[in-house]
Amino acid sequence: MWSIGELAEHAGVTVKTVRFYSDRGLLPEAVRSSGGHRRYGPEALDRLRLIRSLRGLDLPVPDVGRVLEQEDALEDVIAGQLRELGSQLAALRWREAALQLLQDCTPAERADRLRLIGGITTPPSTAPLARFWRGWLPARLPARVVSSIIELAVPQPPSDPTPAQVLAFARLHAFVAAPCPGVDQPQPAIHQPDKGYRPALVYEGLLEAYALASAHMRAQRAPHEGEALDCFVSVYAQSCGTRDTPAFRRRLSGQLAADPRLDHYWQLTAEVTASTDPTPGAAHDWLCAALDVQTAL
């Protein structure tokens, strides 16, 4: 049996450290001497070394206790720590990029950039963007459709952003948080019940048309008629129970007016993601342009 001082000496730690872990039940003593002093067996040395290894990884004391008491707890504890560390690293990368953004700008730009950066957390939340889409989408859409649209439309903040991406996200956050000018939000005719469209069918069907248009956009082809445009028009025709005719296309072309507010949203989204893939908004504009070209002939 070792005294608390002897165990501390063998382990290369202080008596205070041994007492700390003993008092918290992580290092139980084997017996007490007749004078009430703690005594530890040789197995306590291995346990103390394990405790030190786990604490060296910055594991909290309660998690260390779980690992010591449950053989299968280590994997869960490690996974939890990795998730937490990932969040901390992402926050540090965002802070670094934000500081770099302020360092690289001119004194005249600094006040505005400080205001923008002050409006977001690090790492930033996408909740305001999701609220923007829930408010902009037509009422009474099925929940699964709304979820699909939000997943597609809300960009995920990059884990290792550039200063330009931080600025774009901050601008996007400020944009969706600002009140919409005018009484009503500018929304297309398909959102209005008196136009005869069924928005749920429209939003469910547009993804295929966007994918077809994106292929042409990646190839840098100008808007033109073809399969992508046919698919696009068919979605609207089916949603209001009519046929795809030249007259319908002319009417649809007049109803799908450009929306500068959403165009700005998609432009900022492209800057945040820094992706070469067209955004849904860019694909929509390409298809509208293709429709305008055809109906103008």
C-alpha positions as a Python dict, from the first residue, in 0.01 Angstrom:
ca = {
    (1, 'M'): (0, 0, 0),
    (2, 'W'): (121, 348, -89),
    (3, 'S'): (48, 670, 92),
    (4, 'I'): (-95, 960, -101),
    (5, 'G'): (251, 1116, -118),
    (6, 'E'): (411, 795, -247),
    (7, 'L'): (144, 757, -518),
    (8, 'A'): (195, 1118, -621),
    (9, 'E'): (571, 1064, -642),
    (10, 'H'): (536, 748, -855),
    (11, 'A'): (294, 926, -1091),
    (12, 'G'): (492, 1248, -1111),
    (13, 'V'): (208, 1465, -985),
    (14, 'T'): (138, 1669, -677),
    (15, 'V'): (-39, 1542, -365),
    (16, 'K'): (-305, 1805, -435),
    (17, 'T'): (-377, 1642, -772),
    (18, 'V'): (-420, 1296, -619),
    (19, 'R'): (-646, 1435, -350),
    (20, 'F'): (-854, 1622, -610),
    (21, 'Y'): (-928, 1306, -809),
    (22, 'S'): (-982, 1102, -496),
    (23, 'D'): (-1234, 1349, -358),
    (24, 'R'): (-1430, 1330, -682),
    (25, 'G'): (-1447, 953, -676),
    (26, 'L'): (-1219, 898, -976),
    (27, 'L'): (-938, 748, -771),
    (28, 'P'): (-1076, 553, -475),
    (29, 'E'): (-829, 452, -205),
    (30, 'A'): (-791, 84, -122),
    (31, 'V'): (-792, 121, 257),
    (32, 'R'): (-740, 372, 534),
    (33, 'S'): (-461, 345, 784),
    (34, 'S'): (-528, 324, 1157),
    (35, 'G'): (-465, 698, 1163),
    (36, 'G'): (-723, 760, 890),
    (37, 'H'): (-469, 823, 615),
    (38, 'R'): (-542, 711, 260),
    (39, 'R'): (-365, 408, 120),
    (40, 'Y'): (-354, 311, -246),
    (41, 'G'): (-268, -13, -420),
    (42, 'P'): (-40, -41, -728),
    (43, 'E'): (-346, -48, -959),
    (44, 'A'): (-413, 314, -857),
    (45, 'L'): (-102, 421, -1048),
    (46, 'D'): (-238, 292, -1381),
    (47, 'R'): (-574, 452, -1310),
    (48, 'L'): (-413, 783, -1224),
    (49, 'R'): (-206, 774, -1544),
    (50, 'L'): (-522, 707, -1745),
    (51, 'I'): (-695, 999, -1574),
    (52, 'R'): (-404, 1226, -1659),
    (53, 'S'): (-413, 1114, -2025),
    (54, 'L'): (-783, 1186, -2051),
    (55, 'R'): (-751, 1521, -1877),
    (56, 'G'): (-457, 1601, -2105),
    (57, 'L'): (-707, 1583, -2391),
    (58, 'D'): (-912, 1845, -2204),
    (59, 'L'): (-1194, 1604, -2126),
    (60, 'P'): (-1419, 1737, -1848),
    (61, 'V'): (-1403, 1553, -1516),
    (62, 'P'): (-1758, 1410, -1553),
    (63, 'D'): (-1664, 1260, -1891),
    (64, 'V'): (-1348, 1112, -1739),
    (65, 'G'): (-1564, 947, -1476),
    (66, 'R'): (-1789, 799, -1747),
    (67, 'V'): (-1489, 651, -1928),
    (68, 'L'): (-1354, 499, -1608),
    (69, 'E'): (-1687, 342, -1513),
    (70, 'Q'): (-1818, 236, -1857),
    (71, 'E'): (-1598, 43, -2097),
    (72, 'D'): (-1794, 158, -2405),
    (73, 'A'): (-1816, 525, -2305),
    (74, 'L'): (-1483, 635, -2453),
    (75, 'E'): (-1602, 630, -2815),
    (76, 'D'): (-1906, 848, -2738),
    (77, 'V'): (-1700, 1089, -2530),
    (78, 'I'): (-1440, 1125, -2806),
    (79, 'A'): (-1711, 1182, -3069),
    (80, 'G'): (-1871, 1451, -2854),
    (81, 'Q'): (-1541, 1625, -2798),
    (82, 'L'): (-1461, 1618, -3170),
    (83, 'R'): (-1796, 1780, -3249),
    (84, 'E'): (-1739, 2049, -2989),
    (85, 'L'): (-1384, 2108, -3108),
    (86, 'G'): (-1506, 2133, -3467),
    (87, 'S'): (-1752, 2405, -3366),
    (88, 'Q'): (-1483, 2591, -3178),
    (89, 'L'): (-1242, 2572, -3472),
    (90, 'A'): (-1513, 2693, -3712),
    (91, 'A'): (-1582, 2987, -3484),
    (92, 'L'): (-1211, 3071, -3472),
    (93, 'R'): (-1181, 3052, -3851),
    (94, 'W'): (-1477, 3288, -3889),
    (95, 'R'): (-1325, 3527, -3638),
    (96, 'E'): (-991, 3514, -3819),
    (97, 'A'): (-1152, 3582, -4157),
    (98, 'A'): (-1363, 3866, -4010),
    (99, 'L'): (-1055, 4027, -3856),
    (100, 'Q'): (-870, 3991, -4186),
    (101, 'L'): (-1166, 4154, -4361),
    (102, 'L'): (-1140, 4455, -4129),
    (103, 'Q'): (-763, 4472, -4160),
    (104, 'D'): (-773, 4473, -4540),
    (105, 'C'): (-1047, 4736, -4589),
    (106, 'T'): (-1006, 5112, -4611),
    (107, 'P'): (-1089, 5334, -4311),
    (108, 'A'): (-1399, 5456, -4495),
    (109, 'E'): (-1530, 5098, -4529),
    (110, 'R'): (-1453, 4990, -4173),
    (111, 'A'): (-1759, 5127, -3995),
    (112, 'D'): (-2001, 4961, -4239),
    (113, 'R'): (-1817, 4629, -4221),
    (114, 'L'): (-1810, 4639, -3843),
    (115, 'R'): (-2187, 4692, -3845),
    (116, 'L'): (-2239, 4397, -4081),
    (117, 'I'): (-2010, 4162, -3888),
    (118, 'G'): (-2169, 4265, -3561),
    (119, 'G'): (-2502, 4134, -3686),
    (120, 'I'): (-2391, 3771, -3714),
    (121, 'T'): (-2262, 3514, -3468),
    (122, 'T'): (-1943, 3312, -3514),
    (123, 'P'): (-1997, 3069, -3667),
    (124, 'P'): (-2311, 3229, -3809),
    (125, 'S'): (-2666, 3098, -3784),
    (126, 'T'): (-2879, 3030, -4092),
    (127, 'A'): (-3207, 3067, -3900),
    (128, 'P'): (-3277, 3423, -4029),
    (129, 'L'): (-3237, 3298, -4387),
    (130, 'A'): (-3482, 3013, -4325),
    (131, 'R'): (-3731, 3261, -4174),
    (132, 'F'): (-3700, 3480, -4482),
    (133, 'W'): (-3804, 3191, -4708),
    (134, 'R'): (-4088, 3083, -4482),
    (135, 'G'): (-4225, 3435, -4504),
    (136, 'W'): (-4174, 3465, -4878),
    (137, 'L'): (-4317, 3130, -4985),
    (138, 'P'): (-4690, 3093, -5049),
    (139, 'A'): (-4909, 3005, -4755),
    (140, 'R'): (-5023, 2647, -4694),
    (141, 'L'): (-4744, 2475, -4883),
    (142, 'P'): (-4687, 2118, -4760),
    (143, 'A'): (-4421, 2104, -4489),
    (144, 'R'): (-4204, 1866, -4690),
    (145, 'V'): (-4204, 2109, -4984),
    (146, 'V'): (-4108, 2400, -4759),
    (147, 'S'): (-3827, 2195, -4604),
    (148, 'S'): (-3694, 2097, -4947),
    (149, 'I'): (-3694, 2457, -5068),
    (150, 'I'): (-3521, 2586, -4755),
    (151, 'E'): (-3257, 2315, -4778),
    (152, 'L'): (-3190, 2415, -5138),
    (153, 'A'): (-3209, 2792, -5090),
    (154, 'V'): (-3024, 2847, -4762),
    (155, 'P'): (-2645, 2831, -4805),
    (156, 'Q'): (-2446, 2662, -4533),
    (157, 'P'): (-2167, 2882, -4395),
    (158, 'P'): (-1827, 2748, -4506),
    (159, 'S'): (-1623, 2600, -4225),
    (160, 'D'): (-1306, 2776, -4341),
    (161, 'P'): (-1429, 3102, -4498),
    (162, 'T'): (-1236, 3366, -4683),
    (163, 'P'): (-1283, 3730, -4582),
    (164, 'A'): (-1496, 3777, -4895),
    (165, 'Q'): (-1726, 3492, -4790),
    (166, 'V'): (-1765, 3641, -4442),
    (167, 'L'): (-1860, 3974, -4597),
    (168, 'A'): (-2108, 3809, -4836),
    (169, 'F'): (-2276, 3614, -4556),
    (170, 'A'): (-2296, 3924, -4336),
    (171, 'R'): (-2456, 4115, -4623),
    (172, 'L'): (-2697, 3828, -4686),
    (173, 'H'): (-2793, 3821, -4319),
    (174, 'A'): (-2851, 4197, -4314),
    (175, 'F'): (-3051, 4173, -4637),
    (176, 'V'): (-3299, 3913, -4511),
    (177, 'A'): (-3332, 4089, -4175),
    (178, 'A'): (-3421, 4424, -4332),
    (179, 'P'): (-3790, 4510, -4379),
    (180, 'C'): (-3923, 4467, -4730),
    (181, 'P'): (-4003, 4804, -4896),
    (182, 'G'): (-4368, 4865, -4970),
    (183, 'V'): (-4680, 4712, -4819),
    (184, 'D'): (-4647, 4363, -4965),
    (185, 'Q'): (-4342, 4156, -5049),
    (186, 'P'): (-4283, 4135, -5426),
    (187, 'Q'): (-4393, 3783, -5508),
    (188, 'P'): (-4472, 3619, -5842),
    (189, 'A'): (-4821, 3564, -5974),
    (190, 'I'): (-4813, 3195, -5884),
    (191, 'H'): (-4827, 3296, -5516),
    (192, 'Q'): (-5158, 3471, -5567),
    (193, 'P'): (-5467, 3250, -5533),
    (194, 'D'): (-5666, 3440, -5798),
    (195, 'K'): (-5415, 3353, -6075),
    (196, 'G'): (-5520, 2988, -6090),
    (197, 'Y'): (-5182, 2826, -6013),
    (198, 'R'): (-5124, 2560, -5750),
    (199, 'P'): (-4793, 2666, -5594),
    (200, 'A'): (-4725, 2325, -5436),
    (201, 'L'): (-4714, 2164, -5781),
    (202, 'V'): (-4493, 2441, -5915),
    (203, 'Y'): (-4231, 2419, -5643),
    (204, 'E'): (-4224, 2040, -5655),
    (205, 'G'): (-4174, 2035, -6032),
    (206, 'L'): (-3919, 2310, -6086),
    (207, 'L'): (-3614, 2120, -5960),
    (208, 'E'): (-3591, 1909, -6276),
    (209, 'A'): (-3616, 2216, -6497),
    (210, 'Y'): (-3345, 2391, -6294),
    (211, 'A'): (-3115, 2090, -6328),
    (212, 'L'): (-3162, 2085, -6707),
    (213, 'A'): (-3097, 2460, -6732),
    (214, 'S'): (-2789, 2435, -6509),
    (215, 'A'): (-2626, 2196, -6755),
    (216, 'H'): (-2662, 2459, -7030),
    (217, 'M'): (-2536, 2734, -6801),
    (218, 'R'): (-2224, 2538, -6707),
    (219, 'A'): (-2159, 2501, -7080),
    (220, 'Q'): (-2206, 2880, -7110),
    (221, 'R'): (-2493, 2848, -7357),
    (222, 'A'): (-2724, 3145, -7401),
    (223, 'P'): (-3092, 3101, -7304),
    (224, 'H'): (-3273, 2907, -7577),
    (225, 'E'): (-3574, 2685, -7634),
    (226, 'G'): (-3547, 2311, -7584),
    (227, 'E'): (-3596, 2041, -7323),
    (228, 'A'): (-3518, 2261, -7023),
    (229, 'L'): (-3765, 2530, -7128),
    (230, 'D'): (-4032, 2270, -7217),
    (231, 'C'): (-3997, 2114, -6872),
    (232, 'F'): (-4015, 2459, -6710),
    (233, 'V'): (-4332, 2563, -6893),
    (234, 'S'): (-4492, 2221, -6841),
    (235, 'V'): (-4464, 2262, -6464),
    (236, 'Y'): (-4665, 2584, -6472),
    (237, 'A'): (-4919, 2450, -6722),
    (238, 'Q'): (-4986, 2138, -6516),
    (239, 'S'): (-5016, 2341, -6196),
    (240, 'C'): (-5310, 2537, -6337),
    (241, 'G'): (-5464, 2245, -6529),
    (242, 'T'): (-5406, 2371, -6881),
    (243, 'R'): (-5203, 2279, -7189),
    (244, 'D'): (-4867, 2414, -7297),
    (245, 'T'): (-4962, 2634, -7593),
    (246, 'P'): (-4803, 2943, -7754),
    (247, 'A'): (-5075, 3156, -7594),
    (248, 'F'): (-5002, 3010, -7252),
    (249, 'R'): (-4630, 3074, -7297),
    (250, 'R'): (-4693, 3438, -7383),
    (251, 'R'): (-4913, 3478, -7077),
    (252, 'L'): (-4660, 3302, -6853),
    (253, 'S'): (-4379, 3520, -6985),
    (254, 'G'): (-4566, 3828, -6870),
    (255, 'Q'): (-4631, 3684, -6524),
    (256, 'L'): (-4274, 3574, -6448),
    (257, 'A'): (-4130, 3920, -6410),
    (258, 'A'): (-3780, 3960, -6268),
    (259, 'D'): (-3758, 4004, -5891),
    (260, 'P'): (-3457, 4224, -5802),
    (261, 'R'): (-3493, 4132, -5435),
    (262, 'L'): (-3452, 3761, -5499),
    (263, 'D'): (-3184, 3821, -5764),
    (264, 'H'): (-2980, 4000, -5499),
    (265, 'Y'): (-3034, 3711, -5256),
    (266, 'W'): (-2907, 3456, -5508),
    (267, 'Q'): (-2609, 3672, -5602),
    (268, 'L'): (-2500, 3691, -5238),
    (269, 'T'): (-2563, 3316, -5198),
    (270, 'A'): (-2327, 3244, -5487),
    (271, 'E'): (-2062, 3461, -5320),
    (272, 'V'): (-2105, 3277, -4989),
    (273, 'T'): (-2072, 2929, -5140),
    (274, 'A'): (-1806, 3029, -5395),
    (275, 'S'): (-1942, 2745, -5609),
    (276, 'T'): (-1930, 2728, -5987),
    (277, 'D'): (-2271, 2555, -5996),
    (278, 'P'): (-2558, 2789, -6088),
    (279, 'T'): (-2793, 2876, -5805),
    (280, 'P'): (-3164, 2792, -5841),
    (281, 'G'): (-3224, 3164, -5883),
    (282, 'A'): (-2977, 3187, -6170),
    (283, 'A'): (-3134, 2881, -6335),
    (284, 'H'): (-3479, 3037, -6297),
    (285, 'D'): (-3363, 3361, -6459),
    (286, 'W'): (-3203, 3165, -6746),
    (287, 'L'): (-3531, 2982, -6810),
    (288, 'C'): (-3733, 3303, -6794),
    (289, 'A'): (-3495, 3462, -7042),
    (290, 'A'): (-3533, 3159, -7270),
    (291, 'L'): (-3911, 3194, -7249),
    (292, 'D'): (-3889, 3565, -7333),
    (293, 'V'): (-3666, 3493, -7632),
    (294, 'Q'): (-3908, 3234, -7769),
    (295, 'T'): (-4227, 3436, -7715),
    (296, 'A'): (-4070, 3742, -7877),
    (297, 'L'): (-4023, 3557, -8207),
}
